[in-house]
Amino acid sequence: MGLEFRSQLDDAWYDARIVMDGYDRLRVKFIGFPDDHDEVFDANNLTSFKDIAEFRRRFRPVSVQVQDNECPQVAKGTLVCVAHAICPDDRRFYDAVVYKVLHEEHRFVKGEEECPCSFVLFWRHGPKAGCLTVQALENICRVQPRRNKMNPLLTSFLETAREKIEITLSKICATPHEAAYDEKAYRPSVSQRLKQDTSTSRRPSSLISSLKEMNGNPSQRAGHGSEIEGVPHMIIIDNLERGLSPLKIVEFIYKKVSISCEAFVSP
Ligand SMILES: [Zn+2]
């Protein structure tokens, strides 16, 4: 099944295909357009997981023109991709949601069914974003659900971007860990050491149990040792499950307790 790509230039959806352009660049080629319309993306420019997710959302299976006899499928609340005429011979496609359908009896001309119904649409993006307009069925395409299995080139490109972010994160994560344990850089006072000793005496046995404890005790969420000014707050967790990467830990903690943190895994 073909790909549809939402251009960064005009935010419209186009039929497209993708090719790799070197190791970490992806070239999007627009079907029916010359090469100078290509859009090229560098994995190094996707610097966060949000960037990756947003870039991935720019691709989906090609939307399908709704046939006249399929009119009942375009019901209130349906997400559709709709042609918008920028000028007489330039139609661009943007997403809209069906707000209301004004049904009329279908005609048959030379055995062909014709849908004269009108569709009131709420545009989600594009020049008419936020507006309601009335459209005929001939301008409406059905948006196809995204599949879990993506185009292998896109999967590979996003994986490259993800690996680059993980490498950057692991470098960042390593820095405060080393700083906190460098005795020359950090010599806690006796009272600080006592506070640390108390808190580290209850080391959780796994990441999961540690997070459950944090969830159940709001005062701990602020962090033990948070009284020590200028030193990053740190939790040490033993017995990690195999294969846990710093990235997975960071994502898990953020999901569970909405705390942005850094993680470092040591053998
Ligand atoms: Zn109809």
mmCIF file of C-alpha atoms and ligand atoms in Angstrom:
data_model
loop_
_atom_site.group_PDB
_atom_site.id
_atom_site.type_symbol
_atom_site.label_atom_id
_atom_site.label_comp_id
_atom_site.label_asym_id
_atom_site.label_seq_id
_atom_site.Cartn_x
_atom_site.Cartn_y
_atom_site.Cartn_z
ATOM 1 C CA MET A 1 0.000 0.000 0.000
ATOM 2 C CA GLY A 2 1.252 3.470 -0.911
ATOM 3 C CA LEU A 3 2.358 6.189 1.458
ATOM 4 C CA GLU A 4 0.835 9.567 2.098
ATOM 5 C CA PHE A 5 3.054 12.318 3.518
ATOM 6 C CA ARG A 6 2.082 15.625 5.104
ATOM 7 C CA SER A 7 4.476 18.178 3.630
ATOM 8 C CA GLN A 8 6.378 20.516 5.908
ATOM 9 C CA LEU A 9 5.982 23.294 3.360
ATOM 10 C CA ASP A 10 2.206 23.605 3.051
ATOM 11 C CA ASP A 11 1.035 20.983 5.582
ATOM 12 C CA ALA A 12 -1.005 19.251 2.833
ATOM 13 C CA TRP A 13 -1.100 15.485 2.284
ATOM 14 C CA TYR A 14 0.569 14.095 -0.855
ATOM 15 C CA ASP A 15 1.124 10.641 -2.317
ATOM 16 C CA ALA A 16 4.791 10.000 -1.786
ATOM 17 C CA ARG A 17 7.538 7.426 -1.714
ATOM 18 C CA ILE A 18 10.698 7.451 0.336
ATOM 19 C CA VAL A 19 14.330 6.616 -0.350
ATOM 20 C CA MET A 20 17.402 6.765 1.865
ATOM 21 C CA ASP A 21 19.807 9.564 1.019
ATOM 22 C CA GLY A 22 23.036 8.403 2.640
ATOM 23 C CA TYR A 23 23.102 6.671 6.029
ATOM 24 C CA ASP A 24 20.973 9.026 8.068
ATOM 25 C CA ARG A 25 18.956 11.112 5.639
ATOM 26 C CA LEU A 26 15.514 10.311 4.322
ATOM 27 C CA ARG A 27 14.304 11.739 1.026
ATOM 28 C CA VAL A 28 10.553 12.100 0.482
ATOM 29 C CA LYS A 29 9.642 12.131 -3.202
ATOM 30 C CA PHE A 30 6.231 13.432 -4.214
ATOM 31 C CA ILE A 31 4.513 11.324 -6.831
ATOM 32 C CA GLY A 32 3.739 13.380 -9.934
ATOM 33 C CA PHE A 33 6.191 16.146 -8.970
ATOM 34 C CA PRO A 34 9.774 16.686 -10.190
ATOM 35 C CA ASP A 35 12.784 15.946 -7.962
ATOM 36 C CA ASP A 36 13.245 19.576 -6.941
ATOM 37 C CA HIS A 37 10.075 19.217 -4.842
ATOM 38 C CA ASP A 38 11.695 16.467 -2.708
ATOM 39 C CA GLU A 39 11.880 17.090 1.019
ATOM 40 C CA VAL A 40 14.999 15.760 2.735
ATOM 41 C CA PHE A 41 15.186 15.007 6.452
ATOM 42 C CA ASP A 42 18.300 14.432 8.538
ATOM 43 C CA ALA A 43 18.108 12.063 11.524
ATOM 44 C CA ASN A 44 20.340 14.503 13.442
ATOM 45 C CA ASN A 45 17.572 17.101 13.308
ATOM 46 C CA LEU A 46 15.189 14.866 15.236
ATOM 47 C CA THR A 47 16.499 15.701 18.675
ATOM 48 C CA SER A 48 13.751 14.409 20.938
ATOM 49 C CA PHE A 49 11.319 11.511 21.077
ATOM 50 C CA LYS A 50 8.561 14.040 20.504
ATOM 51 C CA ASP A 51 10.254 15.017 17.220
ATOM 52 C CA ILE A 52 10.350 11.351 16.208
ATOM 53 C CA ALA A 53 6.677 10.815 17.063
ATOM 54 C CA GLU A 54 5.646 13.963 15.187
ATOM 55 C CA PHE A 55 7.699 13.004 12.149
ATOM 56 C CA ARG A 56 6.210 9.522 12.156
ATOM 57 C CA ARG A 57 2.698 11.025 12.224
ATOM 58 C CA ARG A 58 3.464 12.755 8.923
ATOM 59 C CA PHE A 59 3.192 9.382 7.196
ATOM 60 C CA ARG A 60 0.151 7.198 6.773
ATOM 61 C CA PRO A 61 -1.392 4.847 4.171
ATOM 62 C CA VAL A 62 -2.818 6.613 1.132
ATOM 63 C CA SER A 63 -6.366 7.891 1.680
ATOM 64 C CA VAL A 64 -8.985 6.388 -0.622
ATOM 65 C CA GLN A 65 -11.522 8.316 -2.696
ATOM 66 C CA VAL A 66 -15.041 7.604 -1.394
ATOM 67 C CA GLN A 67 -17.321 6.163 -4.096
ATOM 68 C CA ASP A 68 -20.916 7.363 -4.460
ATOM 69 C CA ASN A 69 -22.353 4.084 -3.185
ATOM 70 C CA GLU A 70 -20.112 4.357 -0.080
ATOM 71 C CA CYS A 71 -21.770 7.612 1.014
ATOM 72 C CA PRO A 72 -23.185 6.064 4.262
ATOM 73 C CA GLN A 73 -19.588 5.468 5.415
ATOM 74 C CA VAL A 74 -19.056 9.224 5.652
ATOM 75 C CA ALA A 75 -20.971 9.761 8.876
ATOM 76 C CA LYS A 76 -20.848 12.464 11.518
ATOM 77 C CA GLY A 77 -17.488 12.364 13.327
ATOM 78 C CA THR A 78 -15.596 10.564 10.530
ATOM 79 C CA LEU A 79 -12.063 11.788 9.841
ATOM 80 C CA VAL A 80 -11.686 12.475 6.139
ATOM 81 C CA CYS A 81 -9.047 13.913 3.833
ATOM 82 C CA VAL A 82 -10.544 16.571 1.613
ATOM 83 C CA ALA A 83 -9.500 18.412 -1.539
ATOM 84 C CA HIS A 84 -9.226 22.166 -1.179
ATOM 85 C CA ALA A 85 -8.827 24.202 -4.371
ATOM 86 C CA ILE A 86 -5.988 26.704 -3.897
ATOM 87 C CA CYS A 87 -6.631 27.783 -7.492
ATOM 88 C CA PRO A 88 -8.627 26.124 -10.346
ATOM 89 C CA ASP A 89 -5.947 23.564 -11.249
ATOM 90 C CA ASP A 90 -4.275 23.237 -7.853
ATOM 91 C CA ARG A 91 -6.131 21.065 -5.380
ATOM 92 C CA ARG A 92 -4.463 20.184 -2.081
ATOM 93 C CA PHE A 93 -5.612 17.729 0.528
ATOM 94 C CA TYR A 94 -6.162 18.456 4.196
ATOM 95 C CA ASP A 95 -7.909 16.620 7.040
ATOM 96 C CA ALA A 96 -11.388 17.475 8.238
ATOM 97 C CA VAL A 97 -14.024 15.906 10.472
ATOM 98 C CA VAL A 98 -17.595 15.385 9.268
ATOM 99 C CA TYR A 99 -19.783 17.738 11.280
ATOM 100 C CA LYS A 100 -23.110 17.025 9.607
ATOM 101 C CA VAL A 101 -24.465 15.150 6.556
ATOM 102 C CA LEU A 102 -27.357 16.573 4.533
ATOM 103 C CA HIS A 103 -28.675 13.436 2.843
ATOM 104 C CA GLU A 104 -30.527 13.477 -0.462
ATOM 105 C CA GLU A 105 -31.881 10.628 -2.506
ATOM 106 C CA HIS A 106 -29.223 9.036 -4.707
ATOM 107 C CA ARG A 107 -29.761 9.118 -8.475
ATOM 108 C CA PHE A 108 -28.837 6.528 -11.065
ATOM 109 C CA VAL A 109 -27.530 7.833 -14.376
ATOM 110 C CA LYS A 110 -26.810 5.183 -17.042
ATOM 111 C CA GLY A 111 -26.678 2.596 -14.283
ATOM 112 C CA GLU A 112 -24.146 4.610 -12.264
ATOM 113 C CA GLU A 113 -25.091 5.699 -8.742
ATOM 114 C CA GLU A 114 -24.683 9.411 -8.032
ATOM 115 C CA CYS A 115 -24.553 10.923 -4.534
ATOM 116 C CA PRO A 116 -26.014 14.443 -4.370
ATOM 117 C CA CYS A 117 -25.579 14.674 -0.563
ATOM 118 C CA SER A 118 -23.802 17.591 1.087
ATOM 119 C CA PHE A 119 -21.217 17.204 3.826
ATOM 120 C CA VAL A 120 -20.571 19.914 6.378
ATOM 121 C CA LEU A 121 -16.924 19.555 7.366
ATOM 122 C CA PHE A 122 -14.793 21.009 10.150
ATOM 123 C CA TRP A 123 -11.257 21.518 8.811
ATOM 124 C CA ARG A 124 -8.479 20.430 11.135
ATOM 125 C CA HIS A 125 -5.576 22.065 9.299
ATOM 126 C CA GLY A 126 -4.753 23.881 6.081
ATOM 127 C CA PRO A 127 -6.086 27.227 4.815
ATOM 128 C CA LYS A 128 -9.581 26.508 6.185
ATOM 129 C CA ALA A 129 -8.418 25.238 9.590
ATOM 130 C CA GLY A 130 -11.074 25.802 12.242
ATOM 131 C CA CYS A 131 -13.781 26.588 9.640
ATOM 132 C CA LEU A 132 -16.937 24.743 8.592
ATOM 133 C CA THR A 133 -17.540 24.376 4.856
ATOM 134 C CA VAL A 134 -19.927 22.335 2.714
ATOM 135 C CA GLN A 135 -18.387 19.782 0.338
ATOM 136 C CA ALA A 136 -19.612 17.245 -2.206
ATOM 137 C CA LEU A 137 -18.635 13.587 -1.897
ATOM 138 C CA GLU A 138 -16.339 13.808 -4.926
ATOM 139 C CA ASN A 139 -13.870 15.885 -2.865
ATOM 140 C CA ILE A 140 -13.747 13.470 0.042
ATOM 141 C CA CYS A 141 -11.286 10.640 0.703
ATOM 142 C CA ARG A 142 -11.440 8.118 3.510
ATOM 143 C CA VAL A 143 -8.428 8.227 5.848
ATOM 144 C CA GLN A 144 -6.924 4.762 6.263
ATOM 145 C CA PRO A 145 -5.889 3.570 9.715
ATOM 146 C CA ARG A 146 -2.165 3.573 10.410
ATOM 147 C CA ARG A 147 -0.685 0.118 10.633
ATOM 148 C CA ASN A 148 1.801 -1.039 13.226
ATOM 149 C CA LYS A 149 4.117 -2.292 10.503
ATOM 150 C CA MET A 150 5.619 0.767 8.877
ATOM 151 C CA ASN A 151 7.597 1.126 5.700
ATOM 152 C CA PRO A 152 10.976 -0.537 6.497
ATOM 153 C CA LEU A 153 12.951 2.504 5.299
ATOM 154 C CA LEU A 154 10.950 4.776 7.583
ATOM 155 C CA THR A 155 11.408 2.314 10.460
ATOM 156 C CA SER A 156 15.158 2.264 9.833
ATOM 157 C CA PHE A 157 15.405 6.073 9.642
ATOM 158 C CA LEU A 158 13.440 6.559 12.865
ATOM 159 C CA GLU A 159 15.544 3.886 14.575
ATOM 160 C CA THR A 160 18.712 5.740 13.543
ATOM 161 C CA ALA A 161 17.292 8.978 14.988
ATOM 162 C CA ARG A 162 16.304 7.147 18.178
ATOM 163 C CA GLU A 163 19.774 5.642 18.591
ATOM 164 C CA LYS A 164 21.395 9.063 18.184
ATOM 165 C CA ILE A 165 19.127 10.494 20.903
ATOM 166 C CA GLU A 166 19.899 7.544 23.195
ATOM 167 C CA ILE A 167 23.644 8.089 22.738
ATOM 168 C CA THR A 168 23.252 11.787 23.550
ATOM 169 C CA LEU A 169 21.090 10.967 26.575
ATOM 170 C CA SER A 170 23.513 8.384 27.899
ATOM 171 C CA LYS A 171 26.326 10.954 27.696
ATOM 172 C CA ILE A 172 24.212 13.498 29.574
ATOM 173 C CA CYS A 173 23.135 10.854 32.083
ATOM 174 C CA ALA A 174 26.707 9.847 32.803
ATOM 175 C CA THR A 175 27.827 13.358 33.781
ATOM 176 C CA PRO A 176 25.872 13.982 37.044
ATOM 177 C CA HIS A 177 26.474 10.393 38.182
ATOM 178 C CA GLU A 178 30.224 10.797 37.965
ATOM 179 C CA ALA A 179 30.144 14.282 39.480
ATOM 180 C CA ALA A 180 28.146 13.098 42.504
ATOM 181 C CA TYR A 181 30.614 10.338 43.235
ATOM 182 C CA ASP A 182 33.775 12.298 42.661
ATOM 183 C CA GLU A 183 34.977 12.829 46.235
ATOM 184 C CA LYS A 184 37.115 15.801 45.226
ATOM 185 C CA ALA A 185 34.137 17.479 43.639
ATOM 186 C CA TYR A 186 31.665 16.631 46.370
ATOM 187 C CA ARG A 187 32.381 16.236 50.069
ATOM 188 C CA PRO A 188 29.115 16.142 52.045
ATOM 189 C CA SER A 189 28.990 17.431 55.578
ATOM 190 C CA VAL A 190 28.317 15.004 58.444
ATOM 191 C CA SER A 191 24.651 15.989 58.650
ATOM 192 C CA GLN A 192 24.274 15.574 54.923
ATOM 193 C CA ARG A 193 25.902 12.160 55.099
ATOM 194 C CA LEU A 194 23.504 11.145 57.867
ATOM 195 C CA LYS A 195 20.546 12.185 55.750
ATOM 196 C CA GLN A 196 21.916 10.206 52.845
ATOM 197 C CA ASP A 197 22.599 7.168 55.005
ATOM 198 C CA THR A 198 19.038 7.163 56.279
ATOM 199 C CA SER A 199 17.561 7.398 52.830
ATOM 200 C CA THR A 200 19.805 4.839 51.184
ATOM 201 C CA SER A 201 19.079 2.281 53.918
ATOM 202 C CA ARG A 202 15.779 1.511 52.185
ATOM 203 C CA ARG A 203 17.004 0.797 48.724
ATOM 204 C CA PRO A 204 14.200 -0.614 46.617
ATOM 205 C CA SER A 205 14.874 -3.950 45.004
ATOM 206 C CA SER A 206 13.652 -2.942 41.568
ATOM 207 C CA LEU A 207 12.795 0.065 39.473
ATOM 208 C CA ILE A 208 9.110 -0.794 39.596
ATOM 209 C CA SER A 209 8.913 -1.030 43.377
ATOM 210 C CA SER A 210 10.898 2.168 43.685
ATOM 211 C CA LEU A 211 8.423 4.024 41.508
ATOM 212 C CA LYS A 212 5.477 2.577 43.378
ATOM 213 C CA GLU A 213 6.988 3.917 46.589
ATOM 214 C CA MET A 214 7.472 7.326 44.991
ATOM 215 C CA ASN A 215 3.894 7.315 43.790
ATOM 216 C CA GLY A 216 2.530 6.403 47.179
ATOM 217 C CA ASN A 217 4.538 8.975 49.094
ATOM 218 C CA PRO A 218 4.339 12.518 47.728
ATOM 219 C CA SER A 219 7.001 13.795 50.105
ATOM 220 C CA GLN A 220 9.449 11.310 48.627
ATOM 221 C CA ARG A 221 8.576 12.481 45.140
ATOM 222 C CA ALA A 222 10.439 15.685 45.940
ATOM 223 C CA GLY A 223 13.392 13.414 46.511
ATOM 224 C CA HIS A 224 15.514 12.288 49.365
ATOM 225 C CA GLY A 225 18.619 14.374 49.624
ATOM 226 C CA SER A 226 16.884 17.294 47.939
ATOM 227 C CA GLU A 227 18.078 19.431 50.857
ATOM 228 C CA ILE A 228 21.620 19.222 49.525
ATOM 229 C CA GLU A 229 21.912 22.330 47.440
ATOM 230 C CA GLY A 230 23.717 22.106 44.146
ATOM 231 C CA VAL A 231 23.887 18.304 44.076
ATOM 232 C CA PRO A 232 21.586 16.419 41.715
ATOM 233 C CA HIS A 233 18.961 14.333 43.416
ATOM 234 C CA MET A 234 19.736 10.664 42.856
ATOM 235 C CA ILE A 235 18.103 7.302 43.432
ATOM 236 C CA ILE A 236 20.164 4.125 43.169
ATOM 237 C CA ILE A 237 18.303 0.982 42.145
ATOM 238 C CA ASP A 238 19.787 -2.514 42.304
ATOM 239 C CA ASN A 239 18.689 -5.644 40.465
ATOM 240 C CA LEU A 240 17.499 -4.001 37.289
ATOM 241 C CA GLU A 241 15.689 -6.146 34.800
ATOM 242 C CA ARG A 242 17.922 -7.270 31.942
ATOM 243 C CA GLY A 243 17.885 -5.139 28.837
ATOM 244 C CA LEU A 244 16.629 -1.972 30.542
ATOM 245 C CA SER A 245 18.167 0.996 28.779
ATOM 246 C CA PRO A 246 18.556 4.486 30.303
ATOM 247 C CA LEU A 247 16.013 5.682 27.777
ATOM 248 C CA LYS A 248 13.371 3.177 28.856
ATOM 249 C CA ILE A 249 13.904 4.187 32.494
ATOM 250 C CA VAL A 250 13.550 7.881 31.672
ATOM 251 C CA GLU A 251 10.381 7.247 29.662
ATOM 252 C CA PHE A 252 8.905 4.974 32.347
ATOM 253 C CA ILE A 253 9.535 7.435 35.168
ATOM 254 C CA TYR A 254 8.069 10.296 33.171
ATOM 255 C CA LYS A 255 4.973 8.234 32.336
ATOM 256 C CA LYS A 256 4.389 7.149 35.933
ATOM 257 C CA VAL A 257 5.258 10.217 37.987
ATOM 258 C CA SER A 258 5.652 13.031 35.438
ATOM 259 C CA ILE A 259 9.237 13.721 36.491
ATOM 260 C CA SER A 260 11.857 14.481 33.875
ATOM 261 C CA CYS A 261 15.075 12.815 34.898
ATOM 262 C CA GLU A 262 18.266 11.274 33.655
ATOM 263 C CA ALA A 263 19.221 7.629 34.019
ATOM 264 C CA PHE A 264 22.517 5.810 33.929
ATOM 265 C CA VAL A 265 22.866 2.031 33.852
ATOM 266 C CA SER A 266 26.061 0.495 35.160
ATOM 267 C CA PRO A 267 26.990 -3.223 35.035
HETATM 268 ZN ZN ZN B 1 -25.085 10.410 -0.560
#
